[in-house]
Amino acid sequence: MTKTRIACAVVGVLSLVAAALMAWWITPSYVARIPDGKNISRNYEGTFQSLLDPTALASGNLLGAIKQNVPMSVAQDVKAEKTSGGKALISDSRTTSAGGTKVEQTKWEYAVDRKSLEAVSSHPSSWNVIPAQGLTVSWPFGAKKKNYQGWTPETQTVAPLTYLRSEKKQGITTYVYEAKVSPTKIVDPQILATLPKQLPSSLLKLLGTAGALPAGQAGQLAQLLPELPAEVTMAYTFQDDSTFWIDPNTGLVIDVQRNQQRVAAIALPNGTTVPLIPAVAATYQTAPASAQSAADDARHGRTVIRWLGVYLPIILLALGFVLLVLAGGLGLLRGRRQRPVAPTQE
């Protein structure tokens, strides 16, 4: 009985310690974070309200240069390429198509904290990443009802991610955030590589007189043309109005609706710009199949986190308590059996 009592006591204490470790150390530190090699693929669909074809524009084909109401799709792959302790090298690859034809392909790489998903500056020197700030590809595990800062790769700046409300989406209670980016200069080299760096002033004049520009921009351009060189330097701005539905447990994006513009502008020698025409005006959202897949991933992740971080610790806690009570009971029983019996007097 002594061995049984000792075994119950030892296993009981170990169960209590394991419960504490699972709840407050192992699950938060090693389960609720990005695993090595994790790959998430999402598809988005929508419409290019306006799309500038640089090749057609450069050739003077104004009718073919500005396309309107073209079906749009975006394929995105986010992958944890490498990990080092609590940090991960994350790649964000996107392929954008218009009417089934690829028009843009980008890939950005970030060093992020594996739990908070915030960009970090301290990482292995071999990682060639963008020096980003804020959230880059997703929200943190255990997202809060608060505002965050989000990275905008097109402009390489941060913008507020404002918490709006809690809302059901795909059967999941999500937190809804809004991102608004006012017109900001595009500096990402991958995007600028697909846009004309310069345009002939004669072509700009043709744009103004052919009715391709809004009246206000056409009038402003007419005033500027006499002062412009033969080859006019172009600049581009990006603006965004997006809404995100986030699973707060895993930080996964369940759904997103985006309204974005890239506006072509004349870059004047004094550093100012004169907006002309949207090079891209697009509205798109998560494809239904991808939204369902995101919800399934969130449910699975939430179940794993709850089982390892809540339910299993409760089971271990209860087991430890029962075993310690049993060990105590066996000790009392042994003490009673060993208690000497007083002799009786005749």
Tab-separated table of C-alpha atoms in Angstrom:
chain	number	residue	atom	x	y	z
A	1	MET	CA	0.000	0.000	0.000
A	2	THR	CA	2.901	2.336	0.670
A	3	LYS	CA	4.141	1.982	-2.915
A	4	THR	CA	0.650	2.641	-4.250
A	5	ARG	CA	0.295	5.760	-2.102
A	6	ILE	CA	3.677	7.094	-3.221
A	7	ALA	CA	2.861	6.365	-6.877
A	8	CYS	CA	-0.476	8.190	-6.587
A	9	ALA	CA	1.206	11.166	-4.957
A	10	VAL	CA	3.992	11.360	-7.548
A	11	VAL	CA	1.664	10.982	-10.550
A	12	GLY	CA	-0.752	13.461	-8.993
A	13	VAL	CA	1.929	16.125	-8.586
A	14	LEU	CA	3.221	15.465	-12.106
A	15	SER	CA	-0.326	15.827	-13.466
A	16	LEU	CA	-0.726	19.221	-11.758
A	17	VAL	CA	2.629	20.398	-13.089
A	18	ALA	CA	1.786	19.130	-16.601
A	19	ALA	CA	-1.573	20.930	-16.479
A	20	ALA	CA	0.143	24.212	-15.628
A	21	LEU	CA	2.796	23.752	-18.300
A	22	MET	CA	0.246	22.891	-21.012
A	23	ALA	CA	-1.991	25.846	-20.172
A	24	TRP	CA	0.553	28.591	-19.543
A	25	TRP	CA	3.717	27.626	-21.398
A	26	ILE	CA	3.579	24.840	-23.987
A	27	THR	CA	0.326	25.837	-25.746
A	28	PRO	CA	0.920	29.617	-25.818
A	29	SER	CA	4.595	29.267	-26.745
A	30	TYR	CA	4.708	26.220	-29.030
A	31	VAL	CA	1.177	25.438	-30.255
A	32	ALA	CA	-0.482	28.832	-30.857
A	33	ARG	CA	2.110	29.998	-33.344
A	34	ILE	CA	3.077	29.535	-36.997
A	35	PRO	CA	4.451	26.025	-37.575
A	36	ASP	CA	7.479	25.498	-39.793
A	37	GLY	CA	6.470	24.863	-43.410
A	38	LYS	CA	2.871	26.077	-42.939
A	39	ASN	CA	1.337	26.943	-46.325
A	40	ILE	CA	-1.969	28.770	-46.841
A	41	SER	CA	-3.475	29.218	-50.310
A	42	ARG	CA	-6.369	31.575	-50.971
A	43	ASN	CA	-8.203	32.727	-54.102
A	44	TYR	CA	-9.977	36.023	-54.659
A	45	GLU	CA	-12.327	37.145	-57.405
A	46	GLY	CA	-13.765	40.433	-58.541
A	47	THR	CA	-13.671	43.043	-61.289
A	48	PHE	CA	-11.221	45.488	-62.790
A	49	GLN	CA	-13.457	48.526	-63.222
A	50	SER	CA	-10.505	50.072	-65.049
A	51	LEU	CA	-7.239	48.516	-66.198
A	52	LEU	CA	-4.488	50.290	-68.114
A	53	ASP	CA	-2.631	48.158	-70.651
A	54	PRO	CA	0.909	49.635	-70.759
A	55	THR	CA	1.805	47.913	-74.045
A	56	ALA	CA	-1.258	49.211	-75.862
A	57	LEU	CA	-0.764	52.669	-74.359
A	58	ALA	CA	2.885	52.858	-75.437
A	59	SER	CA	1.893	51.948	-79.005
A	60	GLY	CA	-0.703	54.727	-79.098
A	61	ASN	CA	-3.665	52.350	-79.136
A	62	LEU	CA	-5.903	54.371	-76.821
A	63	LEU	CA	-8.989	52.263	-77.520
A	64	GLY	CA	-7.180	49.130	-76.360
A	65	ALA	CA	-5.183	50.789	-73.606
A	66	ILE	CA	-8.025	51.398	-71.152
A	67	LYS	CA	-10.057	48.286	-70.425
A	68	GLN	CA	-13.163	48.375	-68.285
A	69	ASN	CA	-15.191	45.837	-66.310
A	70	VAL	CA	-12.767	42.959	-66.817
A	71	PRO	CA	-13.155	39.837	-64.613
A	72	MET	CA	-10.311	39.625	-62.131
A	73	SER	CA	-8.779	36.846	-60.017
A	74	VAL	CA	-5.942	36.727	-57.505
A	75	ALA	CA	-4.176	33.564	-56.304
A	76	GLN	CA	-2.256	34.022	-53.050
A	77	ASP	CA	0.155	31.634	-51.323
A	78	VAL	CA	1.511	32.454	-47.857
A	79	LYS	CA	4.218	30.097	-46.620
A	80	ALA	CA	6.494	29.800	-43.588
A	81	GLU	CA	9.732	29.262	-45.521
A	82	LYS	CA	11.991	29.038	-42.471
A	83	THR	CA	11.804	29.374	-38.692
A	84	SER	CA	14.344	30.344	-36.058
A	85	GLY	CA	13.118	30.136	-32.467
A	86	GLY	CA	10.140	32.443	-32.161
A	87	LYS	CA	10.655	34.049	-35.585
A	88	ALA	CA	9.550	32.945	-39.054
A	89	LEU	CA	10.487	33.871	-42.612
A	90	ILE	CA	7.135	34.305	-44.381
A	91	SER	CA	6.656	34.597	-48.138
A	92	ASP	CA	3.552	36.188	-49.653
A	93	SER	CA	3.198	35.302	-53.357
A	94	ARG	CA	0.347	36.675	-55.495
A	95	THR	CA	-0.624	36.162	-59.125
A	96	THR	CA	-3.235	38.527	-60.554
A	97	SER	CA	-5.134	37.737	-63.755
A	98	ALA	CA	-7.501	39.751	-65.923
A	99	GLY	CA	-9.974	37.742	-67.957
A	100	GLY	CA	-7.830	34.666	-67.416
A	101	THR	CA	-4.578	36.341	-68.543
A	102	LYS	CA	-1.826	36.950	-65.989
A	103	VAL	CA	-1.127	40.658	-65.589
A	104	GLU	CA	0.983	40.764	-62.428
A	105	GLN	CA	3.065	38.494	-60.209
A	106	THR	CA	4.612	39.587	-56.914
A	107	LYS	CA	6.442	37.980	-54.015
A	108	TRP	CA	7.234	39.652	-50.709
A	109	GLU	CA	9.190	38.101	-47.841
A	110	TYR	CA	8.986	39.188	-44.208
A	111	ALA	CA	10.514	38.251	-40.854
A	112	VAL	CA	7.708	38.005	-38.300
A	113	ASP	CA	7.075	36.894	-34.745
A	114	ARG	CA	5.502	33.426	-34.933
A	115	LYS	CA	2.753	34.274	-32.431
A	116	SER	CA	1.982	37.991	-32.809
A	117	LEU	CA	2.637	37.984	-36.599
A	118	GLU	CA	4.235	41.416	-36.155
A	119	ALA	CA	7.207	42.151	-38.389
A	120	VAL	CA	10.536	41.968	-36.530
A	121	SER	CA	13.894	43.567	-37.273
A	122	SER	CA	15.934	40.975	-35.370
A	123	HIS	CA	16.306	37.812	-37.468
A	124	PRO	CA	19.010	35.573	-39.002
A	125	SER	CA	21.291	37.608	-41.269
A	126	SER	CA	20.780	35.119	-44.103
A	127	TRP	CA	17.115	36.082	-44.405
A	128	ASN	CA	16.614	38.570	-47.235
A	129	VAL	CA	13.390	40.257	-46.135
A	130	ILE	CA	11.586	43.566	-46.507
A	131	PRO	CA	12.119	45.792	-43.432
A	132	ALA	CA	8.400	45.886	-42.732
A	133	GLN	CA	6.434	47.087	-39.722
A	134	GLY	CA	3.163	45.990	-38.138
A	135	LEU	CA	1.082	43.057	-39.386
A	136	THR	CA	2.020	41.726	-42.811
A	137	VAL	CA	0.107	38.572	-43.790
A	138	SER	CA	-2.379	37.889	-40.975
A	139	TRP	CA	-3.552	38.813	-37.485
A	140	PRO	CA	-2.031	37.432	-34.255
A	141	PHE	CA	-3.124	34.288	-32.463
A	142	GLY	CA	-5.623	35.557	-29.907
A	143	ALA	CA	-6.495	38.743	-31.810
A	144	LYS	CA	-8.032	41.490	-29.676
A	145	LYS	CA	-10.837	43.980	-30.127
A	146	LYS	CA	-8.383	46.784	-30.726
A	147	ASN	CA	-6.668	48.651	-33.547
A	148	TYR	CA	-3.490	47.340	-35.156
A	149	GLN	CA	-0.978	48.662	-37.662
A	150	GLY	CA	-0.842	46.915	-41.042
A	151	TRP	CA	1.896	46.883	-43.683
A	152	THR	CA	1.090	48.082	-47.211
A	153	PRO	CA	3.641	46.456	-49.576
A	154	GLU	CA	2.798	48.680	-52.543
A	155	THR	CA	3.826	51.844	-50.690
A	156	GLN	CA	6.044	50.229	-48.008
A	157	THR	CA	4.233	52.161	-45.304
A	158	VAL	CA	1.933	51.281	-42.401
A	159	ALA	CA	-1.742	52.119	-42.081
A	160	PRO	CA	-4.268	51.665	-39.255
A	161	LEU	CA	-6.289	48.448	-39.066
A	162	THR	CA	-9.314	49.725	-37.188
A	163	TYR	CA	-11.504	47.339	-35.182
A	164	LEU	CA	-15.172	47.815	-36.081
A	165	ARG	CA	-17.346	45.049	-34.619
A	166	SER	CA	-17.896	41.338	-34.003
A	167	GLU	CA	-19.785	39.473	-36.725
A	168	LYS	CA	-20.632	35.929	-37.828
A	169	LYS	CA	-18.928	34.817	-41.033
A	170	GLN	CA	-18.928	31.237	-42.347
A	171	GLY	CA	-20.393	30.147	-39.016
A	172	ILE	CA	-17.490	31.679	-37.052
A	173	THR	CA	-17.674	34.670	-34.719
A	174	THR	CA	-15.132	36.976	-36.338
A	175	TYR	CA	-13.658	40.358	-35.506
A	176	VAL	CA	-14.101	42.876	-38.300
A	177	TYR	CA	-11.325	45.355	-39.108
A	178	GLU	CA	-11.116	48.166	-41.646
A	179	ALA	CA	-8.030	49.389	-43.517
A	180	LYS	CA	-7.981	52.735	-45.279
A	181	VAL	CA	-4.921	53.928	-47.191
A	182	SER	CA	-5.124	57.448	-48.588
A	183	PRO	CA	-3.355	58.072	-51.931
A	184	THR	CA	0.320	57.271	-51.292
A	185	LYS	CA	3.212	56.978	-53.716
A	186	ILE	CA	3.952	53.453	-54.954
A	187	VAL	CA	7.585	52.515	-54.333
A	188	ASP	CA	7.560	48.712	-54.627
A	189	PRO	CA	9.877	47.830	-57.551
A	190	GLN	CA	7.887	44.747	-58.584
A	191	ILE	CA	4.752	46.794	-59.230
A	192	LEU	CA	6.558	49.738	-60.787
A	193	ALA	CA	8.233	47.348	-63.228
A	194	THR	CA	4.827	46.675	-64.849
A	195	LEU	CA	4.007	50.370	-65.311
A	196	PRO	CA	5.472	52.885	-67.809
A	197	LYS	CA	8.225	54.998	-66.265
A	198	GLN	CA	7.874	57.659	-68.956
A	199	LEU	CA	5.324	58.583	-71.608
A	200	PRO	CA	5.670	60.912	-74.621
A	201	SER	CA	4.008	64.265	-74.101
A	202	SER	CA	2.363	63.779	-77.510
A	203	LEU	CA	0.650	60.655	-76.180
A	204	LEU	CA	-0.517	62.499	-73.076
A	205	LYS	CA	-1.951	65.221	-75.295
A	206	LEU	CA	-3.805	62.569	-77.243
A	207	LEU	CA	-5.181	61.141	-74.004
A	208	GLY	CA	-6.518	64.558	-73.052
A	209	THR	CA	-8.134	65.374	-76.387
A	210	ALA	CA	-9.566	61.890	-77.032
A	211	GLY	CA	-11.801	62.011	-73.992
A	212	ALA	CA	-9.900	59.309	-72.110
A	213	LEU	CA	-9.445	61.573	-69.083
A	214	PRO	CA	-12.038	63.134	-66.769
A	215	ALA	CA	-12.789	66.767	-67.652
A	216	GLY	CA	-10.897	68.178	-64.673
A	217	GLN	CA	-7.716	66.196	-65.383
A	218	ALA	CA	-7.947	66.940	-69.113
A	219	GLY	CA	-8.113	70.693	-68.447
A	220	GLN	CA	-5.189	70.578	-66.020
A	221	LEU	CA	-3.148	68.524	-68.477
A	222	ALA	CA	-3.832	71.036	-71.281
A	223	GLN	CA	-2.357	73.804	-69.115
A	224	LEU	CA	0.742	71.734	-68.252
A	225	LEU	CA	1.561	70.352	-71.701
A	226	PRO	CA	3.444	73.436	-73.016
A	227	GLU	CA	5.862	73.173	-70.058
A	228	LEU	CA	6.408	69.420	-70.208
A	229	PRO	CA	9.449	67.780	-71.844
A	230	ALA	CA	9.116	65.413	-74.773
A	231	GLU	CA	9.328	62.441	-72.404
A	232	VAL	CA	7.276	62.902	-69.252
A	233	THR	CA	8.215	61.098	-66.030
A	234	MET	CA	5.304	59.206	-64.495
A	235	ALA	CA	4.514	58.448	-60.851
A	236	TYR	CA	1.839	56.220	-59.346
A	237	THR	CA	-0.175	56.339	-56.153
A	238	PHE	CA	-2.023	53.579	-54.316
A	239	GLN	CA	-5.183	53.849	-52.255
A	240	ASP	CA	-7.151	51.173	-50.469
A	241	ASP	CA	-10.446	50.704	-48.672
A	242	SER	CA	-10.655	47.140	-47.313
A	243	THR	CA	-12.620	45.157	-44.740
A	244	PHE	CA	-11.292	41.975	-43.096
A	245	TRP	CA	-13.141	39.282	-41.121
A	246	ILE	CA	-10.683	37.627	-38.695
A	247	ASP	CA	-10.953	34.489	-36.564
A	248	PRO	CA	-9.714	35.797	-33.181
A	249	ASN	CA	-8.375	32.423	-32.004
A	250	THR	CA	-6.010	31.700	-34.905
A	251	GLY	CA	-5.727	35.151	-36.500
A	252	LEU	CA	-6.739	33.671	-39.868
A	253	VAL	CA	-8.460	35.912	-42.422
A	254	ILE	CA	-11.848	34.294	-43.064
A	255	ASP	CA	-13.016	36.826	-45.645
A	256	VAL	CA	-11.887	40.124	-47.155
A	257	GLN	CA	-13.452	42.752	-49.394
A	258	ARG	CA	-11.082	45.173	-51.085
A	259	ASN	CA	-11.515	48.336	-53.140
A	260	GLN	CA	-8.162	49.521	-54.531
A	261	GLN	CA	-6.806	52.029	-57.007
A	262	ARG	CA	-3.425	52.742	-58.561
A	263	VAL	CA	-3.513	56.154	-60.162
A	264	ALA	CA	-1.095	57.271	-62.886
A	265	ALA	CA	0.197	60.799	-62.382
A	266	ILE	CA	2.665	63.226	-63.954
A	267	ALA	CA	5.747	63.750	-61.791
A	268	LEU	CA	6.678	67.439	-61.976
A	269	PRO	CA	10.249	68.683	-61.444
A	270	ASN	CA	9.242	70.429	-58.197
A	271	GLY	CA	8.352	67.071	-56.609
A	272	THR	CA	4.569	67.363	-56.895
A	273	THR	CA	2.364	65.059	-58.921
A	274	VAL	CA	-0.688	65.639	-61.088
A	275	PRO	CA	-3.134	62.676	-61.087
A	276	LEU	CA	-4.365	61.664	-64.527
A	277	ILE	CA	-6.121	58.305	-64.739
A	278	PRO	CA	-6.456	55.068	-62.754
A	279	ALA	CA	-3.930	52.525	-63.973
A	280	VAL	CA	-5.886	50.021	-61.889
A	281	ALA	CA	-9.271	50.319	-60.225
A	282	ALA	CA	-10.412	47.015	-58.771
A	283	THR	CA	-12.916	45.542	-56.352
A	284	TYR	CA	-12.533	41.945	-55.209
A	285	GLN	CA	-13.285	39.570	-52.330
A	286	THR	CA	-12.412	36.089	-51.084
A	287	ALA	CA	-13.774	33.367	-53.359
A	288	PRO	CA	-16.515	31.312	-51.627
A	289	ALA	CA	-14.463	28.076	-51.671
A	290	SER	CA	-11.474	29.869	-50.109
A	291	ALA	CA	-13.656	31.478	-47.437
A	292	GLN	CA	-15.004	28.030	-46.530
A	293	SER	CA	-11.456	26.599	-46.474
A	294	ALA	CA	-10.322	29.442	-44.212
A	295	ALA	CA	-13.208	28.753	-41.836
A	296	ASP	CA	-12.345	25.038	-41.759
A	297	ASP	CA	-8.697	25.858	-41.020
A	298	ALA	CA	-9.782	28.210	-38.233
A	299	ARG	CA	-12.039	25.592	-36.646
A	300	HIS	CA	-9.262	22.998	-36.735
A	301	GLY	CA	-6.725	25.416	-35.256
A	302	ARG	CA	-9.149	26.538	-32.561
A	303	THR	CA	-9.894	22.911	-31.618
A	304	VAL	CA	-6.196	22.056	-31.293
A	305	ILE	CA	-5.496	25.147	-29.192
A	306	ARG	CA	-8.491	24.552	-26.914
A	307	TRP	CA	-7.794	20.864	-26.410
A	308	LEU	CA	-4.120	21.378	-25.606
A	309	GLY	CA	-4.492	24.693	-23.801
A	310	VAL	CA	-7.813	24.255	-21.957
A	311	TYR	CA	-9.429	20.825	-21.976
A	312	LEU	CA	-6.295	18.709	-21.480
A	313	PRO	CA	-5.042	20.910	-18.590
A	314	ILE	CA	-8.474	20.587	-16.929
A	315	ILE	CA	-8.327	16.796	-17.288
A	316	LEU	CA	-4.787	16.711	-15.894
A	317	LEU	CA	-5.770	19.048	-13.071
A	318	ALA	CA	-8.719	16.857	-12.112
A	319	LEU	CA	-6.588	13.702	-12.360
A	320	GLY	CA	-3.867	15.227	-10.194
A	321	PHE	CA	-6.364	16.336	-7.575
A	322	VAL	CA	-8.021	12.888	-7.443
A	323	LEU	CA	-4.677	11.084	-7.164
A	324	LEU	CA	-3.475	13.376	-4.370
A	325	VAL	CA	-6.740	12.874	-2.474
A	326	LEU	CA	-6.384	9.122	-3.009
A	327	ALA	CA	-2.789	9.215	-1.766
A	328	GLY	CA	-3.917	11.132	1.292
A	329	GLY	CA	-6.738	8.670	1.922
A	330	LEU	CA	-4.387	5.702	1.649
A	331	GLY	CA	-2.045	7.396	4.134
A	332	LEU	CA	-4.857	7.846	6.658
A	333	LEU	CA	-5.978	4.244	6.181
A	334	ARG	CA	-2.437	2.974	6.733
A	335	GLY	CA	-2.113	5.083	9.863
A	336	ARG	CA	-5.293	3.660	11.346
A	337	ARG	CA	-4.190	0.089	10.674
A	338	GLN	CA	-0.832	0.670	12.333
A	339	ARG	CA	-2.280	2.438	15.402
A	340	PRO	CA	-1.581	0.235	18.495
A	341	VAL	CA	-4.605	-1.206	20.279
A	342	ALA	CA	-4.817	-0.517	24.050
A	343	PRO	CA	-4.831	-3.715	26.198
A	344	THR	CA	-8.034	-4.522	28.001
A	345	GLN	CA	-8.185	-5.040	31.804
A	346	GLU	CA	-9.958	-7.998	33.258
